[in-house]
mmCIF file of C-alpha atoms in Angstrom:
data_model
loop_
_atom_site.group_PDB
_atom_site.id
_atom_site.type_symbol
_atom_site.label_atom_id
_atom_site.label_comp_id
_atom_site.label_asym_id
_atom_site.label_seq_id
_atom_site.Cartn_x
_atom_site.Cartn_y
_atom_site.Cartn_z
ATOM 1 C CA MET A 1 210.289 -8.291 44.438
ATOM 2 C CA ASP A 2 206.662 -7.477 44.231
ATOM 3 C CA VAL A 3 205.317 -8.786 40.879
ATOM 4 C CA ARG A 4 201.948 -6.945 41.388
ATOM 5 C CA LYS A 5 203.544 -3.706 40.130
ATOM 6 C CA TYR A 6 204.393 -5.434 36.864
ATOM 7 C CA CYS A 7 201.126 -7.349 36.521
ATOM 8 C CA GLY A 8 198.599 -4.744 37.596
ATOM 9 C CA ASP A 9 195.352 -3.702 35.887
ATOM 10 C CA ASN A 10 197.173 -1.722 33.209
ATOM 11 C CA ASN A 11 199.254 -4.622 32.019
ATOM 12 C CA ASN A 12 196.464 -7.024 31.190
ATOM 13 C CA SER A 13 196.581 -6.087 27.492
ATOM 14 C CA ILE A 14 200.381 -6.643 27.391
ATOM 15 C CA ILE A 15 200.059 -10.095 28.988
ATOM 16 C CA VAL A 16 197.149 -11.154 26.693
ATOM 17 C CA SER A 17 199.036 -9.748 23.609
ATOM 18 C CA ALA A 18 202.047 -11.858 24.536
ATOM 19 C CA LEU A 19 199.892 -14.962 24.817
ATOM 20 C CA PHE A 20 198.323 -14.112 21.394
ATOM 21 C CA VAL A 21 201.723 -13.654 19.805
ATOM 22 C CA LEU A 22 203.102 -16.927 21.374
ATOM 23 C CA ASP A 23 199.996 -18.809 20.031
ATOM 24 C CA ARG A 24 200.526 -17.375 16.557
ATOM 25 C CA LEU A 25 204.220 -18.264 16.612
ATOM 26 C CA LEU A 26 203.463 -21.885 17.804
ATOM 27 C CA LYS A 27 200.812 -22.204 15.018
ATOM 28 C CA TRP A 28 203.313 -20.936 12.430
ATOM 29 C CA ARG A 29 205.935 -23.469 13.653
ATOM 30 C CA ALA A 30 203.483 -26.322 13.562
ATOM 31 C CA PHE A 31 202.160 -25.404 10.172
ATOM 32 C CA THR A 32 205.465 -24.609 8.396
ATOM 33 C CA ASN A 33 207.491 -27.397 9.936
ATOM 34 C CA PRO A 34 205.158 -30.130 11.219
ATOM 35 C CA PRO A 35 206.742 -32.124 14.055
ATOM 36 C CA SER A 36 207.870 -35.601 13.360
ATOM 37 C CA PRO A 37 206.844 -38.118 14.589
ATOM 38 C CA GLN A 38 203.212 -37.064 15.089
ATOM 39 C CA ASP A 39 202.881 -39.002 18.364
ATOM 40 C CA GLY A 40 204.377 -36.516 20.710
ATOM 41 C CA PHE A 41 202.843 -33.705 22.762
ATOM 42 C CA PHE A 42 203.598 -31.015 20.098
ATOM 43 C CA VAL A 43 201.919 -32.011 16.787
ATOM 44 C CA TYR A 44 200.236 -30.469 13.831
ATOM 45 C CA HIS A 45 196.463 -30.986 13.545
ATOM 46 C CA GLN A 46 194.024 -29.052 11.432
ATOM 47 C CA ASN A 47 190.419 -28.622 12.722
ATOM 48 C CA PRO A 48 188.004 -27.473 9.988
ATOM 49 C CA GLY A 49 185.010 -27.561 12.339
ATOM 50 C CA ILE A 50 184.231 -25.964 15.642
ATOM 51 C CA ALA A 51 185.227 -27.037 19.194
ATOM 52 C CA PHE A 52 185.959 -30.730 19.506
ATOM 53 C CA SER A 53 186.168 -30.877 15.643
ATOM 54 C CA LEU A 54 182.377 -30.772 15.292
ATOM 55 C CA PRO A 55 181.468 -30.045 11.647
ATOM 56 C CA LEU A 56 179.374 -26.992 10.801
ATOM 57 C CA PRO A 57 178.375 -25.658 7.331
ATOM 58 C CA PRO A 58 180.372 -22.534 6.337
ATOM 59 C CA VAL A 59 177.460 -20.070 6.510
ATOM 60 C CA SER A 60 176.522 -21.256 10.017
ATOM 61 C CA LEU A 61 180.176 -21.197 11.070
ATOM 62 C CA ILE A 62 180.652 -17.587 9.945
ATOM 63 C CA THR A 63 177.450 -16.476 11.492
ATOM 64 C CA LEU A 64 178.235 -18.185 14.779
ATOM 65 C CA LEU A 65 181.802 -16.651 14.853
ATOM 66 C CA ILE A 66 180.541 -13.146 14.134
ATOM 67 C CA LEU A 67 177.842 -13.288 16.762
ATOM 68 C CA GLY A 68 180.125 -14.908 19.320
ATOM 69 C CA VAL A 69 182.901 -12.373 18.873
ATOM 70 C CA ALA A 70 180.456 -9.390 18.861
ATOM 71 C CA THR A 71 178.805 -10.637 22.057
ATOM 72 C CA VAL A 72 182.098 -11.224 23.919
ATOM 73 C CA ALA A 73 183.297 -7.688 22.624
ATOM 74 C CA TRP A 74 180.163 -6.129 24.020
ATOM 75 C CA PHE A 75 180.662 -7.800 27.356
ATOM 76 C CA TYR A 76 184.362 -6.855 27.331
ATOM 77 C CA ILE A 77 183.405 -3.135 26.835
ATOM 78 C CA GLN A 78 180.783 -3.219 29.602
ATOM 79 C CA GLN A 79 183.249 -4.896 32.065
ATOM 80 C CA ARG A 80 186.153 -2.580 31.058
ATOM 81 C CA LYS A 81 184.024 0.370 32.267
ATOM 82 C CA LYS A 82 184.147 -1.296 35.746
ATOM 83 C CA SER A 83 187.823 -2.196 35.766
ATOM 84 C CA ALA A 84 190.557 -3.862 33.725
ATOM 85 C CA ARG A 85 190.424 -6.780 36.131
ATOM 86 C CA HIS A 86 186.822 -7.502 35.422
ATOM 87 C CA ALA A 87 187.419 -7.304 31.710
ATOM 88 C CA LEU A 88 190.470 -9.698 31.618
ATOM 89 C CA PRO A 89 188.425 -12.972 31.077
ATOM 90 C CA TYR A 90 186.656 -11.355 28.161
ATOM 91 C CA LEU A 91 189.956 -10.092 26.699
ATOM 92 C CA LEU A 92 191.404 -13.557 26.964
ATOM 93 C CA ILE A 93 188.361 -15.019 25.114
ATOM 94 C CA LEU A 94 188.438 -12.354 22.389
ATOM 95 C CA ALA A 95 192.246 -12.828 21.782
ATOM 96 C CA GLY A 96 191.853 -16.589 21.679
ATOM 97 C CA ALA A 97 188.900 -16.357 19.251
ATOM 98 C CA VAL A 98 190.604 -13.900 16.970
ATOM 99 C CA SER A 99 193.680 -16.119 16.767
ATOM 100 C CA ASN A 100 191.669 -19.184 15.892
ATOM 101 C CA ILE A 101 189.573 -17.114 13.325
ATOM 102 C CA ILE A 102 192.737 -15.951 11.624
ATOM 103 C CA ASP A 103 193.719 -19.571 10.962
ATOM 104 C CA ARG A 104 190.615 -20.338 8.926
ATOM 105 C CA PRO A 105 191.386 -18.406 5.729
ATOM 106 C CA LEU A 106 195.117 -19.039 5.982
ATOM 107 C CA SER A 107 195.047 -22.802 6.466
ATOM 108 C CA GLY A 108 191.517 -23.911 5.946
ATOM 109 C CA GLY A 109 190.886 -24.629 9.654
ATOM 110 C CA VAL A 110 192.135 -23.971 13.128
ATOM 111 C CA ILE A 111 195.691 -25.048 13.741
ATOM 112 C CA ASP A 112 196.036 -27.195 16.888
ATOM 113 C CA TYR A 113 199.579 -28.112 18.053
ATOM 114 C CA PHE A 114 199.187 -29.759 21.468
ATOM 115 C CA PHE A 115 197.939 -33.279 21.791
ATOM 116 C CA LEU A 116 196.863 -35.049 25.017
ATOM 117 C CA SER A 117 196.992 -38.672 23.942
ATOM 118 C CA PRO A 118 195.171 -40.072 26.999
ATOM 119 C CA LEU A 119 192.144 -37.942 26.168
ATOM 120 C CA GLY A 120 192.600 -37.789 22.332
ATOM 121 C CA LEU A 121 192.463 -34.090 22.660
ATOM 122 C CA TYR A 122 194.008 -31.627 20.204
ATOM 123 C CA PHE A 123 194.229 -27.939 21.241
ATOM 124 C CA ASN A 124 196.293 -24.745 21.162
ATOM 125 C CA LEU A 125 197.119 -21.856 23.440
ATOM 126 C CA ALA A 126 194.145 -19.879 22.023
ATOM 127 C CA ASP A 127 191.875 -22.667 23.159
ATOM 128 C CA VAL A 128 193.346 -22.450 26.582
ATOM 129 C CA MET A 129 192.846 -18.681 26.692
ATOM 130 C CA ILE A 130 189.124 -19.088 25.685
ATOM 131 C CA VAL A 131 188.490 -21.876 28.272
ATOM 132 C CA GLY A 132 190.396 -20.041 30.961
ATOM 133 C CA GLY A 133 188.408 -16.918 30.301
ATOM 134 C CA MET A 134 185.126 -18.804 30.452
ATOM 135 C CA ILE A 135 186.072 -20.625 33.691
ATOM 136 C CA THR A 136 187.068 -17.350 35.244
ATOM 137 C CA ILE A 137 183.722 -15.822 34.319
ATOM 138 C CA VAL A 138 181.759 -18.736 35.650
ATOM 139 C CA ILE A 139 183.662 -18.792 39.022
ATOM 140 C CA THR A 140 183.352 -14.968 39.372
ATOM 141 C CA GLU A 141 179.602 -15.142 38.779
ATOM 142 C CA MET A 142 179.226 -18.048 41.214
ATOM 143 C CA CYS A 143 181.146 -16.041 43.894
ATOM 144 C CA LEU A 144 178.913 -13.084 43.369
ATOM 145 C CA LYS A 145 175.814 -15.263 44.114
ATOM 146 C CA ILE A 146 177.300 -16.337 47.557
ATOM 147 C CA PRO A 147 175.648 -14.418 50.423
ATOM 148 C CA ASN A 148 178.004 -12.088 52.188
ATOM 149 C CA TYR A 149 180.804 -12.770 49.691
ATOM 150 C CA LYS A 150 183.312 -9.826 49.705
ATOM 151 C CA HIS A 151 185.720 -9.655 46.839
ATOM 152 C CA GLN A 152 188.730 -7.981 48.287
ATOM 153 C CA ILE A 153 191.220 -6.440 45.981
ATOM 154 C CA PRO A 154 194.669 -6.259 47.457
ATOM 155 C CA ASN A 155 196.219 -2.865 48.071
ATOM 156 C CA LYS A 156 198.118 -1.585 45.041
ATOM 157 C CA PRO A 157 201.875 -1.221 45.691
ATOM 158 C CA GLN A 158 203.121 2.356 45.988
#
């Protein structure tokens, strides 16, 4: 079975939408029925600040969120003109950001539901989408700077 025909360029939005819905469902589950005890991997943690729980005044937070989402949306549109594959990292970042933004008025902060106790790190699937998109962009940009680098797109299945 060739999975490329199911995960081609046209299905990026379906995959990202599924991740978005899964994140929203996990947040709802953690918020409405907080896990007990709170010392496992699946927890409920509310983050009123920005990344890594850094506090930020509300006006600065709103301004930063609007500028950040607008910038990523602009890059998404520019990359989408090239191909859906180039736009995927930006779509992941947008979906993750929107999911985290939705939390703020509903619960007073971003809902995190995963906990890595060795690192003391709380996060959610939206955070993974944002970081994954950013890492993909950085790696792609680094590869484009390598002399004689040829990005080869595999042949599409018939």
